[in-house]
Coordinates of C-alpha atoms in Angstrom, one line a residue:
Chain Y
M1 CA 126.6 -2.6 -49.3
G2 CA 125.2 -0.2 -51.8
F3 CA 122.0 1.6 -51.0
F4 CA 119.7 -0.7 -53.0
E5 CA 121.0 -3.8 -51.0
L6 CA 120.4 -1.9 -47.8
A7 CA 116.9 -1.1 -48.9
I8 CA 116.2 -4.7 -49.8
L9 CA 117.5 -5.7 -46.4
E10 CA 115.2 -3.2 -44.6
A11 CA 112.2 -4.2 -46.8
A12 CA 112.7 -7.8 -45.9
L13 CA 113.1 -7.2 -42.0
L14 CA 110.1 -4.8 -42.1
G15 CA 108.0 -7.4 -44.0
A16 CA 108.8 -10.1 -41.5
L17 CA 108.1 -7.7 -38.5
S18 CA 104.9 -6.5 -40.0
G19 CA 103.8 -10.1 -40.7
I20 CA 104.0 -11.0 -37.0
V21 CA 102.7 -7.8 -35.4
G22 CA 100.0 -7.4 -38.0
T23 CA 98.6 -10.8 -37.2
I24 CA 98.3 -9.7 -33.6
V25 CA 96.8 -6.4 -34.8
V26 CA 94.1 -8.1 -36.9
L27 CA 93.3 -10.8 -34.3
R28 CA 92.8 -8.2 -31.6
R29 CA 91.2 -5.7 -33.8
R30 CA 93.5 -2.9 -33.2
A31 CA 93.5 -1.7 -36.9
F32 CA 92.1 1.8 -36.2
F33 CA 94.4 2.1 -33.2
T34 CA 97.4 1.3 -35.4
V35 CA 96.3 3.7 -38.1
A36 CA 95.9 6.5 -35.4
L37 CA 99.5 5.7 -34.1
T38 CA 101.0 5.6 -37.5
H39 CA 99.6 9.2 -38.2
A40 CA 100.6 10.3 -34.8
T41 CA 104.3 9.7 -35.5
F42 CA 104.3 12.4 -38.0
P43 CA 104.8 15.4 -35.6
G44 CA 107.2 13.3 -33.6
G45 CA 109.4 13.1 -36.7
V46 CA 109.0 16.8 -37.5
I47 CA 110.0 17.8 -33.9
A48 CA 113.0 15.5 -33.9
A49 CA 114.1 16.9 -37.3
L50 CA 113.9 20.4 -36.1
L51 CA 115.8 19.6 -32.9
G52 CA 118.3 17.7 -34.9
L53 CA 117.7 14.5 -33.3
N54 CA 117.2 11.0 -34.8
I55 CA 113.7 10.8 -36.3
L56 CA 113.0 7.5 -34.8
L57 CA 113.6 8.8 -31.4
G58 CA 111.2 11.7 -31.9
A59 CA 108.6 9.4 -33.3
A60 CA 109.0 6.9 -30.4
V61 CA 108.7 9.5 -27.7
F62 CA 105.6 11.0 -29.4
S63 CA 103.8 7.8 -30.0
I64 CA 104.2 7.0 -26.1
V65 CA 102.7 10.3 -25.3
L66 CA 99.8 9.7 -27.7
V67 CA 99.0 6.1 -26.7
G68 CA 98.7 7.6 -23.1
I69 CA 96.3 10.2 -24.3
M70 CA 94.2 7.5 -26.3
L71 CA 94.0 5.4 -23.1
V72 CA 92.7 8.3 -21.1
I73 CA 90.0 9.4 -23.7
S74 CA 88.9 5.8 -24.4
R75 CA 88.0 5.5 -20.6
V76 CA 85.7 8.5 -20.5
D77 CA 82.1 7.7 -20.8
R78 CA 80.3 8.9 -24.1
Q79 CA 83.7 9.0 -25.8
G80 CA 85.2 5.4 -26.4
S81 CA 88.0 4.0 -28.3
Q82 CA 86.9 5.1 -31.7
V83 CA 86.6 8.8 -30.7
A84 CA 90.0 8.5 -28.9
S85 CA 91.7 7.3 -32.1
G86 CA 90.0 9.9 -34.3
V87 CA 91.0 12.8 -32.0
V88 CA 94.5 11.5 -31.6
L89 CA 94.9 10.9 -35.4
T90 CA 93.8 14.4 -36.4
F91 CA 95.7 15.9 -33.6
G92 CA 98.9 14.2 -34.9
F93 CA 98.4 15.4 -38.5
A94 CA 97.5 19.0 -37.6
L95 CA 100.4 19.4 -35.2
G96 CA 102.8 18.0 -37.8
A97 CA 101.4 20.1 -40.5
L98 CA 101.5 23.2 -38.3
L99 CA 105.1 22.6 -37.3
Q100 CA 105.9 22.0 -41.0
S101 CA 104.3 25.2 -42.2
L102 CA 106.2 27.1 -39.5
N103 CA 109.5 26.0 -40.7
R104 CA 109.3 26.2 -44.4
D105 CA 113.2 26.1 -44.8
M106 CA 113.5 22.8 -43.0
S107 CA 116.0 20.5 -44.7
V108 CA 113.8 17.4 -44.4
Q109 CA 110.8 17.5 -46.8
V110 CA 107.3 16.6 -45.7
D111 CA 107.0 13.5 -47.9
T112 CA 109.9 11.9 -46.0
F113 CA 107.6 11.6 -43.0
L114 CA 104.3 10.8 -44.8
I115 CA 105.3 8.3 -47.4
G116 CA 109.0 7.5 -46.2
N117 CA 112.1 6.8 -48.3
I118 CA 113.4 3.3 -48.1
L119 CA 116.3 4.1 -50.4
T120 CA 117.8 6.5 -48.0
V121 CA 117.6 4.1 -44.9
S122 CA 120.8 4.0 -42.7
P123 CA 122.4 1.0 -41.3
G124 CA 121.3 2.2 -37.9
D125 CA 117.6 2.2 -38.9
I126 CA 118.2 -1.5 -40.1
A127 CA 119.8 -2.4 -36.9
V128 CA 116.8 -1.0 -34.9
T129 CA 114.3 -2.9 -37.1
A130 CA 116.3 -6.1 -36.7
G131 CA 116.2 -5.5 -32.9
V132 CA 112.5 -5.0 -32.9
L133 CA 112.0 -8.1 -35.0
V134 CA 113.9 -10.2 -32.6
L135 CA 111.8 -8.7 -29.8
A136 CA 108.5 -9.7 -31.6
V137 CA 109.8 -13.2 -32.2
L138 CA 110.7 -13.6 -28.6
C139 CA 107.2 -12.3 -27.5
V140 CA 105.4 -14.8 -29.7
L141 CA 107.6 -17.7 -28.7
F142 CA 107.2 -17.0 -25.0
A143 CA 103.9 -15.4 -24.7
G144 CA 102.1 -16.7 -27.9
K145 CA 99.6 -18.7 -25.8
Q146 CA 98.7 -15.8 -23.6
L147 CA 98.3 -13.5 -26.6
L148 CA 95.9 -16.0 -28.3
F149 CA 93.9 -16.7 -25.2
S150 CA 93.5 -13.0 -24.5
S151 CA 92.6 -12.0 -28.0
F152 CA 89.8 -14.5 -28.4
D153 CA 88.5 -14.6 -24.9
P154 CA 89.2 -11.6 -22.9
Q155 CA 86.9 -12.4 -20.0
G156 CA 88.1 -16.0 -19.7
Y157 CA 91.5 -14.7 -19.7
R158 CA 90.9 -12.5 -16.7
L159 CA 88.9 -15.2 -14.9
A160 CA 91.7 -17.6 -15.3
G161 CA 93.8 -15.4 -13.2
F162 CA 95.9 -13.6 -15.7
R163 CA 96.5 -10.0 -15.9
P164 CA 95.0 -8.5 -18.9
V165 CA 96.9 -5.2 -18.6
A166 CA 100.2 -6.8 -18.8
I167 CA 99.5 -8.5 -22.1
D168 CA 97.8 -5.2 -23.4
L169 CA 100.9 -3.3 -22.6
V170 CA 103.1 -5.9 -24.6
V171 CA 100.8 -5.7 -27.5
L172 CA 100.6 -1.8 -27.4
G173 CA 104.4 -1.7 -27.1
L174 CA 105.0 -4.1 -30.1
I175 CA 102.6 -2.2 -32.3
A176 CA 104.1 1.2 -31.4
A177 CA 107.7 -0.1 -31.9
T178 CA 106.6 -1.5 -35.4
V179 CA 105.0 1.8 -36.4
V180 CA 108.0 3.8 -35.4
V181 CA 110.6 1.6 -37.1
S182 CA 108.6 1.5 -40.3
M183 CA 108.4 5.2 -40.6
P184 CA 111.7 6.0 -42.2
A185 CA 111.1 3.4 -44.8
V186 CA 107.4 3.5 -45.7
G187 CA 106.2 6.7 -43.9
S188 CA 103.3 7.3 -41.5
I189 CA 100.5 6.9 -43.9
L190 CA 101.5 3.7 -45.8
A191 CA 102.7 1.7 -42.9
I192 CA 99.3 0.3 -42.2
A193 CA 99.2 -1.5 -45.6
L194 CA 102.3 -3.4 -44.8
I195 CA 101.0 -4.1 -41.3
A196 CA 97.4 -5.1 -42.1
G197 CA 97.8 -6.4 -45.6
P198 CA 99.8 -9.5 -45.1
A199 CA 97.9 -10.5 -41.9
V200 CA 94.6 -10.1 -43.6
S201 CA 95.7 -12.1 -46.6
A202 CA 97.0 -15.0 -44.3
R203 CA 93.7 -15.0 -42.4
L204 CA 91.7 -15.4 -45.6
I205 CA 93.8 -18.2 -46.8
M206 CA 94.6 -20.1 -43.7
R207 CA 91.9 -21.5 -41.3
R208 CA 94.4 -22.7 -38.8
I209 CA 95.7 -20.1 -36.4
E210 CA 99.2 -21.5 -36.0
W211 CA 99.9 -21.1 -39.7
M212 CA 98.8 -17.5 -39.7
I213 CA 101.9 -16.0 -38.5
P214 CA 104.4 -18.0 -40.8
L215 CA 102.2 -17.1 -43.9
A216 CA 101.8 -13.5 -42.9
V217 CA 105.5 -13.2 -42.6
L218 CA 106.0 -14.8 -46.1
F219 CA 103.4 -12.3 -47.5
G220 CA 105.2 -9.5 -45.6
L221 CA 108.5 -10.5 -47.2
V222 CA 107.1 -10.7 -50.7
S223 CA 105.3 -7.3 -50.2
G224 CA 108.5 -5.6 -49.1
V225 CA 111.0 -7.0 -51.6
G226 CA 108.5 -7.3 -54.4
G227 CA 107.3 -3.7 -53.9
L228 CA 110.7 -2.4 -54.0
W229 CA 111.2 -4.1 -57.2
V230 CA 108.0 -2.8 -58.6
S231 CA 108.9 0.8 -57.6
R232 CA 112.3 0.4 -59.4
V233 CA 111.0 -1.0 -62.6
F234 CA 108.0 1.5 -62.9
S235 CA 110.0 4.4 -61.2
V236 CA 107.3 5.2 -58.7
A237 CA 107.6 6.0 -55.0
A238 CA 109.0 3.1 -53.1
G239 CA 106.5 3.3 -50.2
G240 CA 103.6 3.3 -52.7
G241 CA 105.0 0.3 -54.6
I242 CA 105.3 -1.7 -51.2
A243 CA 101.8 -0.8 -50.1
L244 CA 100.2 -1.5 -53.4
T245 CA 101.9 -5.0 -53.6
A246 CA 100.6 -5.7 -50.1
C247 CA 97.1 -4.7 -51.3
A248 CA 97.5 -6.8 -54.5
I249 CA 98.1 -9.9 -52.4
V250 CA 95.0 -9.1 -50.4
M251 CA 93.0 -8.9 -53.6
L252 CA 94.4 -12.4 -54.6
A253 CA 93.7 -13.8 -51.2
V254 CA 89.9 -12.5 -51.5
A255 CA 89.6 -14.0 -54.9
Y256 CA 90.9 -17.3 -53.7
D257 CA 88.6 -17.3 -50.7
R258 CA 85.6 -16.5 -52.9
V259 CA 86.5 -19.4 -55.3
R260 CA 86.8 -21.8 -52.4
Q261 CA 83.4 -20.7 -50.9
Y262 CA 81.8 -21.0 -54.3
R263 CA 83.0 -24.5 -54.8
A264 CA 82.2 -25.5 -51.3
E265 CA 78.5 -24.2 -51.7
R266 CA 78.3 -26.0 -55.2
S267 CA 79.6 -29.4 -53.8
A268 CA 77.2 -29.0 -50.8
N269 CA 74.2 -28.3 -53.2
G270 CA 75.3 -31.1 -55.5
G271 CA 75.4 -33.6 -52.5
R272 CA 71.8 -32.6 -51.6
E273 CA 70.4 -33.1 -55.1
A274 CA 72.1 -36.4 -55.5
Chain S
M1 CA 101.8 36.1 -48.0
W2 CA 99.9 39.1 -47.0
T3 CA 101.1 42.6 -47.2
A4 CA 99.9 45.1 -44.7
T5 CA 98.7 47.5 -47.4
I6 CA 95.6 45.3 -48.1
L7 CA 94.4 46.2 -44.6
S8 CA 95.3 49.5 -43.4
P9 CA 93.6 52.2 -45.4
S10 CA 90.0 51.3 -44.8
H11 CA 90.2 50.6 -41.0
P12 CA 90.6 53.4 -38.5
S13 CA 91.1 51.9 -35.1
T14 CA 88.0 51.8 -32.9
D15 CA 87.6 53.8 -29.6
S16 CA 86.0 51.2 -27.6
P17 CA 88.0 49.7 -24.8
V18 CA 87.9 46.2 -26.1
D19 CA 89.2 46.2 -29.7
L20 CA 86.8 44.0 -31.5
G21 CA 88.3 44.9 -34.7
F22 CA 91.0 42.5 -34.0
F23 CA 88.5 39.7 -34.4
F24 CA 86.4 41.1 -37.3
D25 CA 88.7 43.3 -39.5
P26 CA 90.5 40.4 -41.1
F27 CA 87.4 39.4 -43.0
S28 CA 87.0 42.6 -44.8
V29 CA 89.5 41.2 -47.1
P30 CA 87.8 39.1 -49.9
F31 CA 89.8 36.0 -49.7
M32 CA 89.6 35.9 -45.8
A33 CA 85.8 36.4 -46.1
R34 CA 85.6 33.5 -48.5
A35 CA 87.9 31.4 -46.2
L36 CA 85.4 32.2 -43.2
T37 CA 82.4 31.3 -45.5
T38 CA 84.0 28.0 -46.4
V39 CA 84.8 27.1 -42.9
L40 CA 81.3 28.0 -41.6
V41 CA 79.6 26.0 -44.4
L42 CA 81.7 23.0 -43.5
A43 CA 81.1 23.4 -39.8
V44 CA 77.3 23.5 -40.2
A45 CA 77.3 20.4 -42.6
S46 CA 79.8 18.3 -40.6
G47 CA 78.0 19.2 -37.4
I48 CA 74.8 17.6 -38.7
V49 CA 76.3 14.5 -40.4
G50 CA 78.9 14.1 -37.7
V51 CA 76.3 13.3 -35.1
F52 CA 75.7 10.0 -36.9
I53 CA 79.3 9.3 -37.4
N54 CA 79.6 9.6 -33.6
L55 CA 76.4 7.7 -32.7
R56 CA 77.1 4.8 -34.9
N57 CA 81.0 4.7 -34.2
L58 CA 81.8 5.3 -37.9
E59 CA 85.1 7.2 -37.2
F60 CA 87.2 4.5 -38.8
I61 CA 85.1 4.4 -41.9
S62 CA 85.3 8.1 -42.2
D63 CA 89.0 7.9 -42.2
G64 CA 88.8 5.2 -44.8
L65 CA 86.7 7.5 -46.9
V66 CA 89.1 10.3 -46.4
H67 CA 92.1 8.4 -47.7
A68 CA 89.9 6.7 -50.5
V69 CA 89.0 10.2 -51.9
F70 CA 92.7 10.8 -52.3
P71 CA 93.4 9.1 -55.5
G72 CA 90.3 10.7 -57.0
L73 CA 91.8 14.2 -56.1
V74 CA 95.2 13.1 -57.7
V75 CA 93.7 11.9 -60.9
G76 CA 91.5 14.9 -61.2
F77 CA 94.3 17.3 -60.4
V78 CA 96.7 15.6 -62.7
A79 CA 94.0 15.6 -65.5
S80 CA 92.9 19.2 -65.4
G81 CA 94.3 21.1 -62.6
T82 CA 92.2 22.6 -59.7
D83 CA 89.1 22.3 -61.9
G84 CA 89.4 18.5 -61.9
L85 CA 89.6 18.2 -58.1
L86 CA 85.8 18.1 -57.6
P87 CA 84.8 15.6 -60.3
G88 CA 87.7 13.3 -59.5
A89 CA 87.0 13.3 -55.8
L90 CA 83.2 12.9 -56.3
V91 CA 83.6 9.7 -58.3
A92 CA 86.3 8.3 -55.9
G93 CA 84.1 9.2 -52.9
V94 CA 80.9 7.5 -54.0
L95 CA 82.8 4.4 -55.2
A96 CA 84.7 4.2 -51.8
A97 CA 81.4 4.8 -49.9
L98 CA 79.9 1.7 -51.6
L99 CA 83.1 -0.4 -51.1
L100 CA 83.4 0.6 -47.5
T101 CA 79.7 -0.1 -46.7
V102 CA 80.2 -3.6 -48.1
A103 CA 83.5 -4.1 -46.5
S104 CA 82.3 -3.0 -43.0
R105 CA 79.3 -5.3 -43.1
R106 CA 81.5 -8.4 -43.5
G107 CA 81.6 -8.7 -39.7
V108 CA 84.8 -10.8 -39.0
G109 CA 87.9 -8.6 -39.2
S110 CA 86.0 -5.7 -40.7
D111 CA 88.3 -3.1 -39.2
A112 CA 91.3 -4.7 -41.0
A113 CA 89.3 -4.8 -44.2
I114 CA 88.8 -0.9 -43.9
A115 CA 92.5 -0.6 -43.2
V116 CA 93.3 -2.4 -46.3
V117 CA 91.0 -0.3 -48.5
L118 CA 92.4 2.8 -46.9
A119 CA 96.0 2.1 -47.5
G120 CA 95.5 0.6 -50.8
S121 CA 93.5 3.6 -52.3
F122 CA 96.0 6.1 -50.7
S123 CA 98.9 4.4 -52.1
I124 CA 97.4 4.3 -55.6
G125 CA 97.1 8.2 -55.2
I126 CA 100.8 8.4 -54.0
V127 CA 102.0 6.3 -56.9
I128 CA 100.3 8.5 -59.5
V129 CA 101.4 11.8 -57.9
S130 CA 105.0 10.5 -57.5
R131 CA 105.3 10.3 -61.2
E132 CA 104.7 14.0 -61.6
T133 CA 107.7 16.3 -61.7
N134 CA 107.3 18.6 -58.8
Y135 CA 105.4 16.2 -56.7
V136 CA 106.3 17.2 -53.3
S137 CA 104.7 20.6 -53.5
Q138 CA 101.6 19.0 -55.2
L139 CA 101.3 16.3 -52.6
E140 CA 101.4 19.0 -49.7
Q141 CA 98.7 21.1 -51.5
L142 CA 96.5 18.0 -51.9
L143 CA 97.1 16.7 -48.3
F144 CA 96.9 20.0 -46.4
G145 CA 94.9 22.1 -48.7
G146 CA 94.7 25.9 -48.9
V147 CA 91.7 27.5 -47.2
L148 CA 92.9 30.9 -48.1
T149 CA 93.2 30.2 -51.8
V150 CA 89.6 29.0 -52.3
T151 CA 88.2 30.6 -55.5
P152 CA 84.6 32.0 -55.8
S153 CA 83.7 29.1 -58.0
Q154 CA 85.3 26.5 -55.6
L155 CA 83.3 28.1 -52.8
T156 CA 80.1 27.5 -54.8
Q157 CA 80.9 23.9 -55.4
I158 CA 81.8 23.4 -51.7
I159 CA 78.3 25.0 -50.8
I160 CA 76.5 22.9 -53.3
V161 CA 78.3 19.5 -52.2
G162 CA 77.7 20.3 -48.6
V163 CA 74.0 21.2 -49.1
V164 CA 73.6 17.9 -50.9
A165 CA 75.3 15.9 -48.0
V166 CA 73.0 17.6 -45.5
V167 CA 69.8 17.0 -47.4
L168 CA 70.7 13.3 -47.8
V169 CA 70.9 13.0 -44.1
V170 CA 67.9 15.2 -43.2
I171 CA 65.5 13.3 -45.6
T172 CA 66.5 10.0 -43.9
W173 CA 66.7 11.6 -40.5
R174 CA 64.3 9.3 -38.8
R175 CA 65.6 6.1 -40.2
Q176 CA 69.2 7.2 -39.5
L177 CA 68.3 7.9 -35.8
F178 CA 66.3 4.6 -35.5
L179 CA 69.2 2.7 -36.9
A180 CA 71.8 4.5 -34.7
L181 CA 69.9 4.1 -31.5
D182 CA 68.2 0.8 -31.9
P183 CA 69.6 -1.2 -34.8
V184 CA 67.7 -4.3 -33.7
G185 CA 64.3 -2.6 -33.3
S186 CA 64.9 -0.7 -36.7
R187 CA 65.5 -4.1 -38.5
A188 CA 62.4 -5.6 -36.7
A189 CA 60.3 -2.7 -37.9
G190 CA 61.1 -3.8 -41.4
Y191 CA 63.5 -1.3 -42.3
R192 CA 66.5 -2.6 -44.5
S193 CA 69.6 -1.3 -43.0
L194 CA 71.8 -1.3 -46.1
P195 CA 70.2 1.6 -48.0
T196 CA 70.3 3.8 -44.9
E197 CA 73.9 3.0 -44.4
I198 CA 74.8 3.6 -47.9
V199 CA 73.0 7.1 -47.7
L200 CA 75.0 8.1 -44.7
N201 CA 78.3 6.9 -46.1
C202 CA 77.6 8.8 -49.3
A203 CA 76.9 11.9 -47.2
I204 CA 80.1 11.6 -45.3
A205 CA 82.0 11.0 -48.6
L206 CA 80.4 14.2 -50.1
L207 CA 81.5 16.2 -47.1
V208 CA 85.0 14.7 -47.3
V209 CA 85.0 15.9 -51.0
A210 CA 83.8 19.3 -50.1
G211 CA 86.3 19.7 -47.2
S212 CA 89.3 18.3 -49.0
Q213 CA 89.4 21.3 -51.3
A214 CA 89.6 23.8 -48.5
L215 CA 91.2 22.0 -45.5
G216 CA 93.1 19.4 -47.4
N217 CA 92.5 15.7 -47.5
L218 CA 93.9 14.8 -44.1
L219 CA 92.4 17.6 -42.0
V220 CA 88.7 17.2 -42.9
L221 CA 88.5 14.1 -40.6
A222 CA 89.0 16.5 -37.7
L223 CA 85.8 18.5 -38.7
L224 CA 83.8 15.3 -39.0
V225 CA 84.8 13.7 -35.7
V226 CA 86.1 16.3 -33.1
P227 CA 83.1 18.7 -32.8
V228 CA 80.6 16.1 -32.1
A229 CA 82.9 14.5 -29.7
I230 CA 83.0 17.9 -27.8
A231 CA 79.2 18.1 -27.8
R232 CA 78.9 14.6 -26.3
L233 CA 81.1 15.6 -23.5
L234 CA 78.9 18.7 -22.7
V235 CA 75.4 17.5 -23.1
R236 CA 73.2 14.3 -22.9
R237 CA 70.4 15.7 -24.9
L238 CA 70.5 14.2 -28.5
M239 CA 69.0 17.3 -30.1
L240 CA 71.6 19.6 -28.7
L241 CA 74.5 17.6 -30.2
A242 CA 74.3 19.1 -33.7
P243 CA 74.0 22.7 -32.6
L244 CA 76.8 22.5 -30.1
A245 CA 79.0 20.7 -32.6
I246 CA 78.4 23.4 -35.2
I247 CA 79.1 26.1 -32.7
S248 CA 82.4 24.6 -31.6
A249 CA 83.7 24.0 -35.2
A250 CA 82.7 27.5 -36.3
L251 CA 84.3 29.0 -33.2
A252 CA 87.6 27.0 -34.1
G253 CA 87.4 27.9 -37.7
W254 CA 87.0 31.6 -36.9
L255 CA 89.7 31.8 -34.3
G256 CA 92.1 29.8 -36.4
L257 CA 91.6 32.2 -39.4
V258 CA 92.1 35.3 -37.2
T259 CA 95.1 33.8 -35.5
S260 CA 96.9 32.9 -38.6
F261 CA 96.1 36.2 -40.2
H262 CA 97.5 38.3 -37.3
A263 CA 100.5 36.0 -37.0
S264 CA 101.3 36.5 -40.7
I265 CA 100.6 40.4 -40.6
S266 CA 102.3 41.3 -37.4
Y267 CA 105.0 38.7 -36.9
G268 CA 105.5 37.4 -40.3
I269 CA 104.9 33.8 -39.1
T270 CA 103.3 31.6 -41.8
A271 CA 101.1 29.2 -39.9
S272 CA 99.0 27.0 -42.1
P273 CA 95.5 28.1 -41.3
G274 CA 93.9 24.6 -41.8
S275 CA 96.2 23.0 -39.2
L276 CA 95.7 25.9 -36.9
I277 CA 91.9 25.5 -37.1
V278 CA 92.3 21.8 -36.2
I279 CA 94.7 22.5 -33.3
I280 CA 92.2 25.0 -31.8
L281 CA 89.4 22.5 -32.2
I282 CA 91.4 20.0 -30.3
T283 CA 92.3 22.5 -27.6
L284 CA 88.6 23.0 -27.3
Y285 CA 88.1 19.3 -27.0
A286 CA 90.9 19.0 -24.4
V287 CA 89.2 21.9 -22.2
A288 CA 85.7 20.2 -22.6
L289 CA 87.3 16.9 -21.6
L290 CA 89.0 18.3 -18.5
G291 CA 85.8 20.0 -17.5
H292 CA 83.8 16.9 -18.0
L293 CA 86.2 14.8 -15.8
L294 CA 86.2 17.5 -13.1
V295 CA 82.4 17.6 -13.1
E296 CA 82.1 13.8 -13.0
R297 CA 84.5 13.7 -10.1
I298 CA 82.5 16.3 -8.1
R299 CA 79.4 14.5 -8.8
T300 CA 80.6 11.1 -7.7
A301 CA 82.1 12.6 -4.5
R302 CA 78.7 14.2 -3.7
R303 CA 76.8 11.0 -4.4
A304 CA 79.4 8.9 -2.6
V305 CA 77.8 5.8 -4.3
P306 CA 80.1 4.2 -6.9
H307 CA 78.1 3.1 -9.9
T308 CA 80.2 0.1 -10.8
C309 CA 77.3 -1.7 -12.5
F310 CA 77.7 0.6 -15.5
E311 CA 81.4 0.4 -15.6
H312 CA 83.0 0.2 -19.1
T313 CA 84.8 -3.0 -19.7
G314 CA 87.2 -1.2 -22.1
Q315 CA 86.8 -4.0 -24.7
H316 CA 83.5 -3.0 -25.9
P317 CA 82.9 0.8 -25.8
V318 CA 79.2 1.1 -25.1
L319 CA 77.1 3.8 -26.2
D320 CA 75.9 5.8 -23.3
L321 CA 72.3 6.0 -24.9
D322 CA 72.3 2.4 -25.0
Q323 CA 72.7 1.9 -21.3
D324 CA 70.0 4.4 -20.6
V325 CA 67.2 1.9 -21.1
S326 CA 64.4 4.4 -20.4
A327 CA 65.7 6.8 -23.0
R328 CA 65.9 4.1 -25.5
R329 CA 62.3 3.0 -24.9
R330 CA 61.1 6.5 -25.2
W331 CA 62.8 7.0 -28.5
S332 CA 61.6 3.5 -29.9
A333 CA 58.1 4.4 -28.9
R334 CA 58.4 7.7 -30.5
F335 CA 59.7 6.1 -33.8
R336 CA 56.9 3.5 -33.9
R337 CA 54.4 6.2 -33.6
A338 CA 56.0 8.3 -36.2
V339 CA 56.5 5.6 -38.7

């Protein structure tokens, strides 16, 4: 397979994975958490590159450390989860920038971490992405009901005798894994577009929750593969192309939602006048 | 970057046992003095505005503004170099402030909406800059800034923009506080929250614009969020938050500049001063956090009464001031008298 076929495969896998995990992120309102985590993988990648390890490994280890720090800070009174995300996010970026500035002659350039490069993705990266995708599908198949219940009614979930900690850990793990595997392809900053975009569009278009994930996966696929095509045609950064395509789909979904609301209001008014 | 010759002639070593020159000498060099002034101006402005970011939980919106200013910086930079940075960023900042105010008021899934705005605008910037020839170095310059290369005219711009941001907040101070501490009461008293929110978000955007030129687009957020978080760990009094935040940010800025200067002069290490400042700021935060946890532990051990009724649920981070009902009543009464 040539490098462009590999890139298409990776984009498709990532799109599907982001559709599934993104839906969970949107429903559970963990968008800022996810953004913080994506930024925090930056220093992990730099450290791994300095030590000569796989970038994925560095990002994974560092994201586990930072999730721990965030959990601690969010439990301190007068701090809360927003402050926790803010602190961890800026810490990640500052550390990455510092390490990078200390090692000017590093072979890997800074944009590799920040906006990724899907055209240089390795078969190993693709295998890991596929593995995480299988894991996410399994989680939704076997724990989908619990995921939904705990997202919409956390108190009821606890009172019904389930353990919220367990499901929280599953969700955190899935988000972190997705963020880590998407870093080589779309980078730390743009990953959130692929994660949040398709899910937001699906939510705007579909009222029924069981259709949200399939639709988000479809949008994810379109954003990934279509974005890659856009970047090739207009010769712009691939990560940027993918993120912009995801955002364009959101715009279309917003427009569709507006038109639908407008029609509904008009028909309601017409009914009253008649 | 620096040569030792800039420094040595004018500074005979002091005779005092503690060599304070270590901390003050670097700033006799003009560009270091400018860097320090920039950092201090930003510290004061973001300490004041940051109080409201913290009280109203606007950290994520601030992050959105930071990213949304980026395409403005890029367009300005591509159009007319460093002179274009400020106009481009100003336009993008004000637009983003309006867009994000509306997006965040849409209730359901608002944080996802912010995420989409953030990523979309940032990728516009990336796409534009990726069509430039030497885009990696430009990208780095825009994202991480250069506090040491601030020109006198840039410093003037930063001061003006910072002052406007502070003035916006100070003029609307009472309304901002009322809305932050008692949103329901503020609305009941007949204030519309939208203009107040727009003013605050514009002030944040202005600060992001001012800071982006010096600290870079990504590190500004640290100045907006972390100093006030430190202050909230240290004190409960509302009026002490801004001064403490300013002091901690200024301290971090000063130490960061001194450290990067000496690292470069004495050891030839090129550490990016902007990221050093942020790392020191976060170290201060870590110290404050550990101290806070220690004090809490000692207190609860002394009291020996677990206050479970105020336990956080984890799902909804509640503002401490909200729980302190008497403090809230006092503030509300004060507002009603003042208004």
